[in-house]
Structures are given as C-alpha cells and as structure tokens.
Short mmCIF file of C-alpha atoms in Angstrom, two decimals:
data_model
loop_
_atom_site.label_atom_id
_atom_site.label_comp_id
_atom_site.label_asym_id
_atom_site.label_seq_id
_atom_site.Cartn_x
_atom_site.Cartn_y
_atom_site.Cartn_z
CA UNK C 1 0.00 0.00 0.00
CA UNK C 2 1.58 3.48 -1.05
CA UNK C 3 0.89 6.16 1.18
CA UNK C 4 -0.45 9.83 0.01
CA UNK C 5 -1.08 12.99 1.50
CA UNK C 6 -3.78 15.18 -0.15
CA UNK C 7 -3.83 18.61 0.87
CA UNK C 8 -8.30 19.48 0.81
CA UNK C 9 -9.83 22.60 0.53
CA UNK C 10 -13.44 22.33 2.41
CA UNK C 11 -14.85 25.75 1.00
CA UNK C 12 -16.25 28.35 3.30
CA UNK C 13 -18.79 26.29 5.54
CA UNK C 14 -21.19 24.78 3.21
CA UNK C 15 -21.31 20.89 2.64
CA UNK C 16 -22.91 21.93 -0.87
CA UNK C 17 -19.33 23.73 -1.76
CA UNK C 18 -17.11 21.02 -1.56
CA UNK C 19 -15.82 20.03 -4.52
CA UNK C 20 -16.35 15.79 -5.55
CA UNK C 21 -12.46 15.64 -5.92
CA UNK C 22 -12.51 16.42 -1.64
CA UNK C 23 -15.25 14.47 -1.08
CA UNK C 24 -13.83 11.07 -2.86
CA UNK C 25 -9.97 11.72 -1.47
CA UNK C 26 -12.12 11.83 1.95
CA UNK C 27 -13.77 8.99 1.10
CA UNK C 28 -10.39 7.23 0.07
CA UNK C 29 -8.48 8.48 3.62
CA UNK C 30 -7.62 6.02 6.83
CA UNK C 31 -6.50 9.32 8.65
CA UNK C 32 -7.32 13.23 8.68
CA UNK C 33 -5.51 16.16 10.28
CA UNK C 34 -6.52 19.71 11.03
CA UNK C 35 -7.90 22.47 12.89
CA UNK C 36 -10.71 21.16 14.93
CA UNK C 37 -13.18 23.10 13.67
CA UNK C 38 -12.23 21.86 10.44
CA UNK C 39 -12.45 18.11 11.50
CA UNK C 40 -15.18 18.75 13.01
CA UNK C 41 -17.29 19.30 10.02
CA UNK C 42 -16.26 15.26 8.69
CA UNK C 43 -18.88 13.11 9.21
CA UNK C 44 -17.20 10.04 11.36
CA UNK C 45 -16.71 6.58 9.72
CA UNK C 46 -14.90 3.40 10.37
CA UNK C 47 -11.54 3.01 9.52
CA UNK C 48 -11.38 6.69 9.49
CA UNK C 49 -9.35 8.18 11.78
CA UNK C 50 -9.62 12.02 13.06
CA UNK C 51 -6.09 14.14 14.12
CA UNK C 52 -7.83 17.54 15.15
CA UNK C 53 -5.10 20.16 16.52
CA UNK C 54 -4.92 24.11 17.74
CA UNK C 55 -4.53 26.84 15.46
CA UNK C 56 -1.17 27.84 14.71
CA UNK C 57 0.28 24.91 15.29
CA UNK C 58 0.60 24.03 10.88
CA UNK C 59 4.12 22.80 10.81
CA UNK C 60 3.69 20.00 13.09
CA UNK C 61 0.38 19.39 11.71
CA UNK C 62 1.85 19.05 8.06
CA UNK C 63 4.84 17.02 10.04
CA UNK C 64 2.53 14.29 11.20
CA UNK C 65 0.84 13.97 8.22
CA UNK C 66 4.23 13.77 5.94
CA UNK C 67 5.39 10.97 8.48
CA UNK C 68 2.24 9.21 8.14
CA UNK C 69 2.12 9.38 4.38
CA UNK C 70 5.75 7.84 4.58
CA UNK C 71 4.56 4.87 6.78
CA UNK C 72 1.76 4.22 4.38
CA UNK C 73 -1.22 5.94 5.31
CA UNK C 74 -3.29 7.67 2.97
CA UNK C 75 -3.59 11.26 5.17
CA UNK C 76 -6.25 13.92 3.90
CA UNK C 77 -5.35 17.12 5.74
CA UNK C 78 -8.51 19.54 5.85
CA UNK C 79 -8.15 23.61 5.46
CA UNK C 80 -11.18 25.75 5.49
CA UNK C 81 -11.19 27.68 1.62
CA UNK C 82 -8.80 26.82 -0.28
CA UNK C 83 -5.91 25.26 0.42
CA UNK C 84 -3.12 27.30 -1.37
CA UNK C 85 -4.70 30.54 0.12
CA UNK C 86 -3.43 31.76 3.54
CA UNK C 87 -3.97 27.64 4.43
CA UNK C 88 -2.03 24.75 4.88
CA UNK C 89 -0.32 24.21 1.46
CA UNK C 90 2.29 26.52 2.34
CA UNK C 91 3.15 24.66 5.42
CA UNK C 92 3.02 21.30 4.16
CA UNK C 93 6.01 22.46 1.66
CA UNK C 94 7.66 24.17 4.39
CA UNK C 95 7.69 20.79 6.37
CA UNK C 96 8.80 19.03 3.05
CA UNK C 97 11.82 21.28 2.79
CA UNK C 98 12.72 20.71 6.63
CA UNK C 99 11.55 17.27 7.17
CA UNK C 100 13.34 13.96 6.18
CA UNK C 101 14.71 13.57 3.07
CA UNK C 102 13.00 11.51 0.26
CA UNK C 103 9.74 13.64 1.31
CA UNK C 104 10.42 15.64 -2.05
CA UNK C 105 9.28 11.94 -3.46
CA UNK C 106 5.85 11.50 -1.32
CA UNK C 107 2.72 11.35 -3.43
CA UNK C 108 1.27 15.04 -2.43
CA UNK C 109 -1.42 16.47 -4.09
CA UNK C 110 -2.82 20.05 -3.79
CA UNK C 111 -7.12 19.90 -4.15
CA UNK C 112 -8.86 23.17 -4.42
CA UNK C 113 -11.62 24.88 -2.52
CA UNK C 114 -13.57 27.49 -3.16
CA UNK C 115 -11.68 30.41 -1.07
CA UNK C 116 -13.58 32.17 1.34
CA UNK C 117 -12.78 35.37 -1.10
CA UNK C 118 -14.87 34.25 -3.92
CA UNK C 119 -17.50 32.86 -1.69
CA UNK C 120 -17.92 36.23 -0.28
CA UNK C 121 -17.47 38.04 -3.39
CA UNK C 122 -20.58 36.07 -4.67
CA UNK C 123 -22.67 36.67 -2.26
CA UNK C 124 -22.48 40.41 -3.09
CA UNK C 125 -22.37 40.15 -6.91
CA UNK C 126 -18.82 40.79 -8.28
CA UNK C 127 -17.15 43.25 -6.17
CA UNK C 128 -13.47 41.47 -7.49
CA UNK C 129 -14.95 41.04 -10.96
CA UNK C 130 -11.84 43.47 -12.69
CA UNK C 131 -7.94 43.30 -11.02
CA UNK C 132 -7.75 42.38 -7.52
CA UNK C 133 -5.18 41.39 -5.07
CA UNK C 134 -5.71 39.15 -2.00
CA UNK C 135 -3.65 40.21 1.33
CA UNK C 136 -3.31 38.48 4.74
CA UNK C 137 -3.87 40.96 7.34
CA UNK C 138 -2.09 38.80 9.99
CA UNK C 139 1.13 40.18 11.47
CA UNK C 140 1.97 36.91 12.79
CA UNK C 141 4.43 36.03 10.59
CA UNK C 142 5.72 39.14 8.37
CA UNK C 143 6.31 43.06 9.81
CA UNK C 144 3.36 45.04 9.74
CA UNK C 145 5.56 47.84 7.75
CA UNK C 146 5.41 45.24 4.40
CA UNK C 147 1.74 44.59 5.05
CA UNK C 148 1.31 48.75 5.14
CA UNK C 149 3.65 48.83 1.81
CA UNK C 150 1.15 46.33 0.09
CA UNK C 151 -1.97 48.49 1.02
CA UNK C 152 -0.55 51.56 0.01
CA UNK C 153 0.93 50.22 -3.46
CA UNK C 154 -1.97 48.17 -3.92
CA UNK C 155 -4.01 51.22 -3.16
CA UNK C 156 -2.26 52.94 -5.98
CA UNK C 157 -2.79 50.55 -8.71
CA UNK C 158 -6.61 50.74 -7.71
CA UNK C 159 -6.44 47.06 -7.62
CA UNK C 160 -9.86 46.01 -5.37
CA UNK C 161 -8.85 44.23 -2.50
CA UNK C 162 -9.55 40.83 -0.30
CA UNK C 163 -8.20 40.98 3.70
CA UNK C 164 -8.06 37.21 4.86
CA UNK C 165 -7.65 37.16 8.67
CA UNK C 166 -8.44 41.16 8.99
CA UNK C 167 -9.15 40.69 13.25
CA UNK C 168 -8.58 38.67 16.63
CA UNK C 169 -8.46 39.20 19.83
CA UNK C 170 -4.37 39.41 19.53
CA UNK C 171 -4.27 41.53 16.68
CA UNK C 172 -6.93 44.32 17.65
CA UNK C 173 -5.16 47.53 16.31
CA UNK C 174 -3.92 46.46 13.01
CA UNK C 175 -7.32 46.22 11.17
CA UNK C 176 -8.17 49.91 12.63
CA UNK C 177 -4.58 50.93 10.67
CA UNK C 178 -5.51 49.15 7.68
CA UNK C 179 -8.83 51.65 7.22
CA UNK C 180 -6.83 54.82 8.06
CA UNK C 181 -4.28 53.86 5.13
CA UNK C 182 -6.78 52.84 2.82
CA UNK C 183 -8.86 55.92 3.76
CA UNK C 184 -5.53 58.25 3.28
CA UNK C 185 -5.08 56.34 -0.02
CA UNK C 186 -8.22 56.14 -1.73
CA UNK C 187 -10.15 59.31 -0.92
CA UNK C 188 -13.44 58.82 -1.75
CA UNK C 189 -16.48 56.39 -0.64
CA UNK C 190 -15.99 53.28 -2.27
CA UNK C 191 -17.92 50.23 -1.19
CA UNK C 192 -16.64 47.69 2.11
CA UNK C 193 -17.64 44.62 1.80
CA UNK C 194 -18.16 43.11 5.69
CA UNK C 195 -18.58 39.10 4.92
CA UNK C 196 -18.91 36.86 7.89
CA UNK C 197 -19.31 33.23 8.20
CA UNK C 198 -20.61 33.14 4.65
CA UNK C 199 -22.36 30.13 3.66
CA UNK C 200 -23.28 29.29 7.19
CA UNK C 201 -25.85 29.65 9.51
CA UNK C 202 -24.39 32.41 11.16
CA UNK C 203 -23.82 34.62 7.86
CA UNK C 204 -24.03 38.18 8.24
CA UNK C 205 -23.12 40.40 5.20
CA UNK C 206 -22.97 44.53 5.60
CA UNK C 207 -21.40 46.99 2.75
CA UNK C 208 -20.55 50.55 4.36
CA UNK C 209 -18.73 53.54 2.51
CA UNK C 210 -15.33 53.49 3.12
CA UNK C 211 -15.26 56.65 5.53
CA UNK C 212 -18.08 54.38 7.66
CA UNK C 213 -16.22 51.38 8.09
CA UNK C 214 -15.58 50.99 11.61
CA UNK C 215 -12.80 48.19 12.72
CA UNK C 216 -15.31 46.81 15.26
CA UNK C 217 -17.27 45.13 11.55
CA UNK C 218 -14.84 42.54 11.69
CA UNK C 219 -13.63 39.35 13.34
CA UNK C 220 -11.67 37.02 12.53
CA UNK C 221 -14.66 35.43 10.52
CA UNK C 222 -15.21 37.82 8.64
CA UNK C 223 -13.89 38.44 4.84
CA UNK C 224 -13.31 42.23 4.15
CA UNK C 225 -13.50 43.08 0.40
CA UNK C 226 -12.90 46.88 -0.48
CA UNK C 227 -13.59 47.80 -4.24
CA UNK C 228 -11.85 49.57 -6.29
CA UNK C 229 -12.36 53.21 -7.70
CA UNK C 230 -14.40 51.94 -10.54
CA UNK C 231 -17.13 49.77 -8.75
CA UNK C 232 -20.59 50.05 -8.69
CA UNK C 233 -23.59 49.93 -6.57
CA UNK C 234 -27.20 48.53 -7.57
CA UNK C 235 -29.81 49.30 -4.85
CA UNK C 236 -32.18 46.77 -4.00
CA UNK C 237 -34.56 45.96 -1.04
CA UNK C 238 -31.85 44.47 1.60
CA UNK C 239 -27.74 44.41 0.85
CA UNK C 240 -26.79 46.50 -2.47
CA UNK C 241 -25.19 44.29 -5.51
CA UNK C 242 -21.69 45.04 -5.35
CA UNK C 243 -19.62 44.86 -8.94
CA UNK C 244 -16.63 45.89 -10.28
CA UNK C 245 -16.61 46.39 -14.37
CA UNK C 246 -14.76 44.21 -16.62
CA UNK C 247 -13.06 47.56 -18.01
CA UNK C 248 -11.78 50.91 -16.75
CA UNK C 249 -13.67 53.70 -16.30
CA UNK Y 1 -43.39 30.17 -11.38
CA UNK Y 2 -40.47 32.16 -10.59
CA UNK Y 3 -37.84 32.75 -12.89
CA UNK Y 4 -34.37 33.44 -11.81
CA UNK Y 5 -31.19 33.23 -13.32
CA UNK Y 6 -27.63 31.61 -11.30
CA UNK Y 7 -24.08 32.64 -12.73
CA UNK Y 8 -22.26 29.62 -12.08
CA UNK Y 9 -18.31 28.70 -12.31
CA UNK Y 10 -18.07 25.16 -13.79
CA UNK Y 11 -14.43 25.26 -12.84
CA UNK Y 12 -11.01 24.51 -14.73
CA UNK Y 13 -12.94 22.05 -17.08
CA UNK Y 14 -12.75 18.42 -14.91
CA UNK Y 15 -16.43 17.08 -13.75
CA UNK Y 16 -15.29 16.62 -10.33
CA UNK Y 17 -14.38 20.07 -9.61
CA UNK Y 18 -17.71 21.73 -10.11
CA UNK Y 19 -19.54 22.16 -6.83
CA UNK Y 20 -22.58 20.39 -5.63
CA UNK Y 21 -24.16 23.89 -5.69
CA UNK Y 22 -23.42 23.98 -9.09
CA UNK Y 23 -24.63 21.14 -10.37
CA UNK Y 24 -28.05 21.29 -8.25
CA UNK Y 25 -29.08 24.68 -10.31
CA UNK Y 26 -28.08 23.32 -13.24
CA UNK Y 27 -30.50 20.26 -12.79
CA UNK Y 28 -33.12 22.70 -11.59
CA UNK Y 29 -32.75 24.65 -14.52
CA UNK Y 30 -34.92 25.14 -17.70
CA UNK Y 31 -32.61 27.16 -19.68
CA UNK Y 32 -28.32 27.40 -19.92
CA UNK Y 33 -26.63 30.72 -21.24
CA UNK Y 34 -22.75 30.70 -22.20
CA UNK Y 35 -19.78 30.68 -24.20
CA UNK Y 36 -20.19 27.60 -26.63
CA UNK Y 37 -17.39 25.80 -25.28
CA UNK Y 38 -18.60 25.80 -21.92
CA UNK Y 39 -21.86 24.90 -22.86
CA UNK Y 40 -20.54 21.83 -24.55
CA UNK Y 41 -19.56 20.81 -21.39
CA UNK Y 42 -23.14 20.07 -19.76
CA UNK Y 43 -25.13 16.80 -20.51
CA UNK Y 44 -28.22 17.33 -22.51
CA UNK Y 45 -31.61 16.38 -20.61
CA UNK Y 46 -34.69 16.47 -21.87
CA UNK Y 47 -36.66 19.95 -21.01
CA UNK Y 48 -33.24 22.01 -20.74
CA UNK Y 49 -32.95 24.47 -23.72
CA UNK Y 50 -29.31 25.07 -24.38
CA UNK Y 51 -28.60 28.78 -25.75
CA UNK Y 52 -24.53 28.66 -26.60
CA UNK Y 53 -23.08 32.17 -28.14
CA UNK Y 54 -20.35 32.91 -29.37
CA UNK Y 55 -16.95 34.79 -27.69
CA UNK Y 56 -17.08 38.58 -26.97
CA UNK Y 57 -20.93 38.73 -26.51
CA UNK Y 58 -20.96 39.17 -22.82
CA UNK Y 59 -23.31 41.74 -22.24
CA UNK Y 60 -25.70 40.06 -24.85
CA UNK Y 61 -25.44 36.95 -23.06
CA UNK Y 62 -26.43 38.46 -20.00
CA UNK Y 63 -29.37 40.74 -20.86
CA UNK Y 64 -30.74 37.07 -23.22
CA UNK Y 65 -30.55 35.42 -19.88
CA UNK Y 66 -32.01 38.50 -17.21
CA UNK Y 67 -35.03 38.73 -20.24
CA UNK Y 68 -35.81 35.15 -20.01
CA UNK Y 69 -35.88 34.95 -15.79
CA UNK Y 70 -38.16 38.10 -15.93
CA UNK Y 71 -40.63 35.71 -17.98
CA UNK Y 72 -40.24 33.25 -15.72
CA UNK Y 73 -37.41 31.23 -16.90
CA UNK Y 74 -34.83 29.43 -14.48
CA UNK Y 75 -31.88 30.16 -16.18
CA UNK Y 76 -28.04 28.99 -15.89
CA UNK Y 77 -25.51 31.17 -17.01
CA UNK Y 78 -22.06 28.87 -17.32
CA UNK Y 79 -18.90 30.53 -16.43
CA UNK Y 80 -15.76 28.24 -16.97
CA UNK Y 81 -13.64 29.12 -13.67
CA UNK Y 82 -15.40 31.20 -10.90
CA UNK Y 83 -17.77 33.48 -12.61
CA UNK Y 84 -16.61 36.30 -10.43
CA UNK Y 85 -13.12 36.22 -11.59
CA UNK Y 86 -12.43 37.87 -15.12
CA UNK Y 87 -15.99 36.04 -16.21
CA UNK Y 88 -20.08 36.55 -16.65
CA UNK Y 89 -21.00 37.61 -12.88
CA UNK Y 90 -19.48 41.20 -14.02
CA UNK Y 91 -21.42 41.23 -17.31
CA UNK Y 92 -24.37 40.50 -15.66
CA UNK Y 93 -24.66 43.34 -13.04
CA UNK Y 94 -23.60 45.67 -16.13
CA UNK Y 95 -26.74 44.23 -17.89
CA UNK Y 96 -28.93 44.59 -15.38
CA UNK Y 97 -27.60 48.31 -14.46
CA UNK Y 98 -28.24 49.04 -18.83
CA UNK Y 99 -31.47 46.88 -18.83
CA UNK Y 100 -35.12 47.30 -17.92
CA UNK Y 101 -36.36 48.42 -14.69
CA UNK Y 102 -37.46 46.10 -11.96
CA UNK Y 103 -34.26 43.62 -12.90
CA UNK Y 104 -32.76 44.71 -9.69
CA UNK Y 105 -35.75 43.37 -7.71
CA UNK Y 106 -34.71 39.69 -10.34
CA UNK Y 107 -33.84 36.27 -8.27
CA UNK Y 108 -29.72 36.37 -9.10
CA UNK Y 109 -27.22 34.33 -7.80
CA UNK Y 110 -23.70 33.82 -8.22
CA UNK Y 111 -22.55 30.21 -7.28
CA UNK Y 112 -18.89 30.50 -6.95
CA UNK Y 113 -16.19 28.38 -8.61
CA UNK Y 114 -12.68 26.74 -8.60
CA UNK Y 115 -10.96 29.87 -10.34
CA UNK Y 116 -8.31 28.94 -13.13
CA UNK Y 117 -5.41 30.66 -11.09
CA UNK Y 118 -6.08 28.68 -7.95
CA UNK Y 119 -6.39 24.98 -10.03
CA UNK Y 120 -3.27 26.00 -11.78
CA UNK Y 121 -1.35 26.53 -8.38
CA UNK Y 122 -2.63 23.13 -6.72
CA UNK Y 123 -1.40 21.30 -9.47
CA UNK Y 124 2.52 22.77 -8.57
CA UNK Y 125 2.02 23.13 -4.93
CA UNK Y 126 1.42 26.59 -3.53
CA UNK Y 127 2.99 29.69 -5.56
CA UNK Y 128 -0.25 31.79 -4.19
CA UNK Y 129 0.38 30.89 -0.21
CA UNK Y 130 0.86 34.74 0.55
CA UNK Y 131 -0.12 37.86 -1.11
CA UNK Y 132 -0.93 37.86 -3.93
CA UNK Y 133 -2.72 39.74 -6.95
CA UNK Y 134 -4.67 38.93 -10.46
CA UNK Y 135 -4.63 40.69 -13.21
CA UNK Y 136 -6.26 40.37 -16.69
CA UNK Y 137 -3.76 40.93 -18.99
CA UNK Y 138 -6.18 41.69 -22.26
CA UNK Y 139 -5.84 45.24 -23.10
CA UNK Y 140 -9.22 44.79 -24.58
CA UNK Y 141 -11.38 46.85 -22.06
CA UNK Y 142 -8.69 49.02 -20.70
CA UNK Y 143 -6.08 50.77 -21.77
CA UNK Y 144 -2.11 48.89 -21.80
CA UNK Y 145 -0.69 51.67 -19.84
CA UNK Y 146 -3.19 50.38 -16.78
CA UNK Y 147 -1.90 47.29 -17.22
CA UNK Y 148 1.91 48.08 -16.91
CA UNK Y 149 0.97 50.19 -13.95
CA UNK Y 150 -0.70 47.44 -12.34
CA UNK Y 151 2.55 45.50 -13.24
CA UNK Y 152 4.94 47.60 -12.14
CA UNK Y 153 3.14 48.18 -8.56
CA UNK Y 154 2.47 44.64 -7.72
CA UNK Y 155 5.97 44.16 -8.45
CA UNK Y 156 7.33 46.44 -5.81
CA UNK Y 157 4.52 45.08 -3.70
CA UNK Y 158 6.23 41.62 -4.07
CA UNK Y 159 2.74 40.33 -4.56
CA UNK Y 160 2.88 37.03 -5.94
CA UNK Y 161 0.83 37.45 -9.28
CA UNK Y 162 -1.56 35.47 -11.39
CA UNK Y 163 -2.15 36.46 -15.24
CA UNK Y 164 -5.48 35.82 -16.78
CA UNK Y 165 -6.01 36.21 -20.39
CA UNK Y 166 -1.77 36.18 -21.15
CA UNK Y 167 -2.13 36.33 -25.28
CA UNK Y 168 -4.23 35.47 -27.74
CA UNK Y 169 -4.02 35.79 -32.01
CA UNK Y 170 -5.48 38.92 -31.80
CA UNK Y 171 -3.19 40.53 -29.10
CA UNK Y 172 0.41 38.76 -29.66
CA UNK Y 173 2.75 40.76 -28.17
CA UNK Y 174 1.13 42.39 -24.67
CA UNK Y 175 2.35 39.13 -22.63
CA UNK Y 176 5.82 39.74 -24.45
CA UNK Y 177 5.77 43.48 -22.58
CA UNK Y 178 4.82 42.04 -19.16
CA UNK Y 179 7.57 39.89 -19.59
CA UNK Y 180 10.11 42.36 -20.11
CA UNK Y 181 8.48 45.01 -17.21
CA UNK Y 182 8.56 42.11 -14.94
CA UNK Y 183 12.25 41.69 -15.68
CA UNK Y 184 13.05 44.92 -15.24
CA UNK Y 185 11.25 45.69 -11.96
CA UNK Y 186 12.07 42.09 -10.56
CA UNK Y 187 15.78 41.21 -11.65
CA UNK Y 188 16.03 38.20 -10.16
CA UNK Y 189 15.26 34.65 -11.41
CA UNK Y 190 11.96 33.58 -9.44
CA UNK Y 191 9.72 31.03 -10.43
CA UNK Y 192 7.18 31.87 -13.61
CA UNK Y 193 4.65 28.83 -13.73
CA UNK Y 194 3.14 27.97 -17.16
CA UNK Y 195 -0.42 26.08 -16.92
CA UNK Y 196 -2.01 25.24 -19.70
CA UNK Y 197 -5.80 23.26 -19.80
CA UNK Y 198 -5.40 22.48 -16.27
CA UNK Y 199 -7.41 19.96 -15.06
CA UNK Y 200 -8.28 18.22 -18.66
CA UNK Y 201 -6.84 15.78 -20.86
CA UNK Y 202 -4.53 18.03 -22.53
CA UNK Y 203 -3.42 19.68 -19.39
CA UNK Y 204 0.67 20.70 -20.08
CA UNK Y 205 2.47 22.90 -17.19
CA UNK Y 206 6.05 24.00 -17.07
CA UNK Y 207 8.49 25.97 -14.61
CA UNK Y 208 10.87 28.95 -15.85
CA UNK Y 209 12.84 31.19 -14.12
CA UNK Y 210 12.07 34.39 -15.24
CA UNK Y 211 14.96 35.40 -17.20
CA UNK Y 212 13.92 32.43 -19.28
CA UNK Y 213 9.91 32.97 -19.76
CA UNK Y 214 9.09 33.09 -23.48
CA UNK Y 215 6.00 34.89 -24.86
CA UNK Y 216 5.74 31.63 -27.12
CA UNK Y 217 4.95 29.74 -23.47
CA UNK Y 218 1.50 31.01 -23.23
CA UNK Y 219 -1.92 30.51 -25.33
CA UNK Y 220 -5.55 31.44 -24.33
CA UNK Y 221 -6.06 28.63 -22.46
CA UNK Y 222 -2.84 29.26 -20.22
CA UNK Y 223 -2.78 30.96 -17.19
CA UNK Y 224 0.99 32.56 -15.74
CA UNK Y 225 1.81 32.28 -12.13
CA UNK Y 226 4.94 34.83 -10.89
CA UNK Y 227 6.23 34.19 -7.82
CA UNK Y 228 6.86 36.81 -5.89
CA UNK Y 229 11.03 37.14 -4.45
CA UNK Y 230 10.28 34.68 -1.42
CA UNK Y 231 8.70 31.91 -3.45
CA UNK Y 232 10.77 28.50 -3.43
CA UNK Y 233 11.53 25.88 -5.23
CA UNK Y 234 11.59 21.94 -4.21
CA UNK Y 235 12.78 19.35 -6.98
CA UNK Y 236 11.57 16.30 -7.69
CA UNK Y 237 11.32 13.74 -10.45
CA UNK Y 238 9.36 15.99 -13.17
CA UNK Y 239 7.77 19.60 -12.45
CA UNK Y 240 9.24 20.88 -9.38
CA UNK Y 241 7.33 21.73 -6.63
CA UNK Y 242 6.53 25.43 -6.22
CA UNK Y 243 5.67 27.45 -3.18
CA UNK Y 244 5.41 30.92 -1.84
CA UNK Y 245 6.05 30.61 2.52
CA UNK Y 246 3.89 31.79 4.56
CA UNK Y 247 6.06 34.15 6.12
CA UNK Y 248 8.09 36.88 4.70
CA UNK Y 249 12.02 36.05 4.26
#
C-alpha cells in the first residue's frame, strides 16, 4: 500500500461547496488532520481516523501527516477555503523542505476549494470582478511595515482588494490601521464589503462607505472586500449588488 | 413560477471540480446561457434548452438570460472558472444596471467556482500561499498603460501574481511586454509557472525562471503564475514543486 497525502480545501462552511475531488480523497483516507473546527465538520466513519489540533500549530500538523504518508497511510489534511490561500499548502512544503529527506518523493497532491474570497465576493455580486489582489492581514508572521507597503501600493494601482484574517483578539489595532491607510489612499467612498461566516448559519453580510467602516465590523470570521475606484452599486430591497466592471472607467 | 437566473463557475474544465451547488441549479434549470465551449460541457436532458453564443458577446449573453428569468425562466448562465473572476457575474450586473427596470428586484445568484489561477497553483504546490494579486492581462477593455501600472506596482509590492487572459491571435505581443516590465522591476530569477488546460486531458504545465519565460509559453487557455522574491523551489522527479512561505524572508 503506497501512502499519500492530499492537501483538501473544504470551502467556506457549506457541505454543498465542496468540490467531488474532496469528497472522494475523503472517502479514500484512513487518517485526517486539522484544525478542529475543520475536522469537526467530517462526518465520522470506520476506519477513518480524526487528528484535530490548535490553530497555529501548521508545521507539526503538516509534520505528522508527511510521516504518516511515509509509513503508508493515505492522510487527507482539511483547510477551510482553499488550500493554497493563507492555508495549509504553504506549510506542508515548508515541512517538506525541513523534514526527512526523500519527502520531495511522497505522493502530495494540492485539491482546491472554493476560497472564502470568492465565496464572499458572490454573495455580493462581483465586487473582485476586474484586477484584484488578496492580502493576509495577519502580522503573525511578516512586519506590519510590508503589510502597510502592500496596502498603500496596492491602493495605488486601484487594484480592489480581499483581507483574509483582517481581526482577533491578539491583533486588535492592526485592522483599525488598515482603514486609516486605505482611507488616506483612496479618498473617496468606495464600497466595504463586511462578509462573515458566509455560507453558514451564522452569515451576516454589511457593505458601508469606506469613511463608515468601523474596525469593530470585523472578526476574525469575517472576509473584508474593499472595491476599487471603478465599482458600482445597484440598490435593491436588503444588501446593495456590489460589482466591479470588466473595463476601466 | 419564478424565474431566476444563477451565474455559475463550472471550474477549470474536470467534472469533479464543479460544486454540488453547481450542479443542483443546473439540474433545476430550464434554460443554460454561455460561451459555446462551456456549454458543450453540460449533458443534454430532456426539457433544458441550451442557448450557446459565441466569444465577446458578454453583455448580450447576459441581458438574453435577465429577459428570459423576468418571464419566468430558471436560467443557468455557465462561467468556466469562478464566474466572479475575469468572467459573466461582471457582465451581468452591467446588464442589469443598462437593462429594464425592476431587474434589480430579479432572483440572481452567483454560485462560486474553482478559479483557473487557484487549479493552476494546486497542481505545482502553492505559488499563491501569501499575497498575492490577479490581473487580466487583455488590453481589450482598458487601456495597456493600466496594465503596466498594475505591473509595475504589484511588483514592488512583491505580490505574488496570477495572469489571466496572457495572449491570444489577436493581441500577440502584450504578454511579451509584461515579460520584459517584470524583468526589469524584478531582476532576479523567481519562479514563472506555465499552466495550460489544467485539469483536462490536454493539461501541459512548465516551470521557468524568469529570465527564461518566453511569450511563445502562453496561449488562451494558459494561465501565468509569478512568484513573488520569497517563493521556493523543491525538486523532484518531473515539475518541481513550487511554493510561496507563509512568512516573509
């Protein structure tokens, strides 16, 4: 028996938005590692069994599952989204590089999920429909100075933007800094997209004018999506459609 | 009866990346509106009325398929990728913004997708694991001298960057031009991932550095990955593994 390790993206919440692909490696899995709250959302099954760990704890998550690949087991490990965004692909390769040697040879494979980006963006209409850039608003692991840079340059290029991790309780300032750059950058009232849990029962979706958006919108739940100069607004009764053209202005 | 119409993303092109959600509208639907390729991709059924157009007929597409949910229609509009992403979901708020009155109060829905950039990077590991941006290279709807902005900014962002839309017959040399701004900015030799028909049978992918990126390297149905400085490199028998840290250096 040759072992594998298959790296699953379980979408944003919603059993109807994983892909087949995840669901039949899932099916095909004696073990499964991951966040608990990702677990969590596997139904149980014989012959299945469940590695749930803390946050922030990816490298020896990927570790474990590397090791068991390499004694045979066929290891599925879960990430919320997609994997290859702000998720555990990264690490996984990370832990190749520093792990044993001959891991360069495991059967890995990389399956995509619908990223909590695209799941929000769709639930608004197409707010990243034109040039967009995706940025991790975690401090955790890079200076907040290059995360600043990004804004402002990405600002600049009137790119619309996507803020994965935007809040927690350990980061409460930097979200609050990320509106006073944008607001110094952009200078004008361009749509915030507020996107929590979406797909789940506790979804909650609010778009403010950039000069309202208050940090306190977000947790770490929640997807922020700012547009860009050039999108639009349709009113309707509830939450506006939120698009960005397919050309410039 | 209630007509409404659902933009959906059918994915990179294999069956067992399009959603569940997908593929429950599209059995619930009466009529399917798209680009003739993508429409060739669905099953006929009895009682579904396929309406497949032709390229560069977005907003016609759109309006057909907002006219026929106002008469009561449930319509399907097919999006290969996510239809957020470079695809119909835009179109379709510009239609209903140009279009009659009242189609703001229509029953729309965007059903998200596995996004062409995002297959592309499972299949080489993770060259999209930290910031990152997308651009749409066609100069069709925007002027060139956007693009090289865009270009030139995410560079000194050191965004990671995904190309949509690289070159086509009709517009040969623009992907030759980001090559040689992205030379000139970057100056180094980080990874430039080639992924052609990802996902399908004739699926081809390659890894450059970029001093050695061709124009000749990319078609219409290729999309570009840049890494950005940090991205690595881990070799292997074939296409080497690709992947951007989570961290910065």
């Amino acid at each position: 028996m040759n072992g594998w390790v298959a790296v699953a993206g379980l979408g944003p919440g919603n059993q109807a938005l994983i892909t087949p692909e995840v669901s039949a490696a899932l099916a095909a899995a004696t073990d499964v590692v991951g966040y608990f709250p990702y677990v969590a959302r596997l139904p149980a099954r014989p012959g299945l069994v469940l590695h749930p760990t803390d946050n922030r704890v990816e490298l020896d998550r990927a570790t474990h599952a590397l090791q068991m690949a390499a004694a045979g087991h066929r290891v599925v490990v879960v990430s919320s989204g997609d994997p290859g965004v702000f998720a555990m692909a990264s690490a996984l390769f990370e832990a190749v590089e520093k792990g044993e040697k001959g891991w360069n040879r495991l059967d890995i494979r990389i399956l995509p999920g619908i990223t909590a980006m695209l799941a929000a963006a769709a639930r608004v209409g197409a707010p990243l429909g034109h040039d967009f850039c995706a940025i991790n608003l975690s401090d955790n692991l890079k200076p907040w100075a290059l995360v600043e840079k990004r804004l402002r340059l990405a600002a600049q290029a009137d790119f619309a933007m996507a803020f994965y991790n935007p809040r927690s309780a350990a980061r409460p300032t930097q979200f609050a800094r990320t509106l006073a750059v944008l607001r110094e950058e952009c200078r004008d009232a361009r749509p915030v997209i507020f996107a929590r849990a979406v797909s789940t029962a506790e979804e909650a979706i609010r778009v403010v004018p950039l000069p309202d958006a208050l940090p306190e919108m977000a947790d770490m739940r929640t997807m922020v999506i700012v547009g860009s100069s050039t999108t639009r607004l349709i009113t309707r009764d509830g939450v506006p459609w939120v698009y960005t053209p397919r050309g410039a202005a």
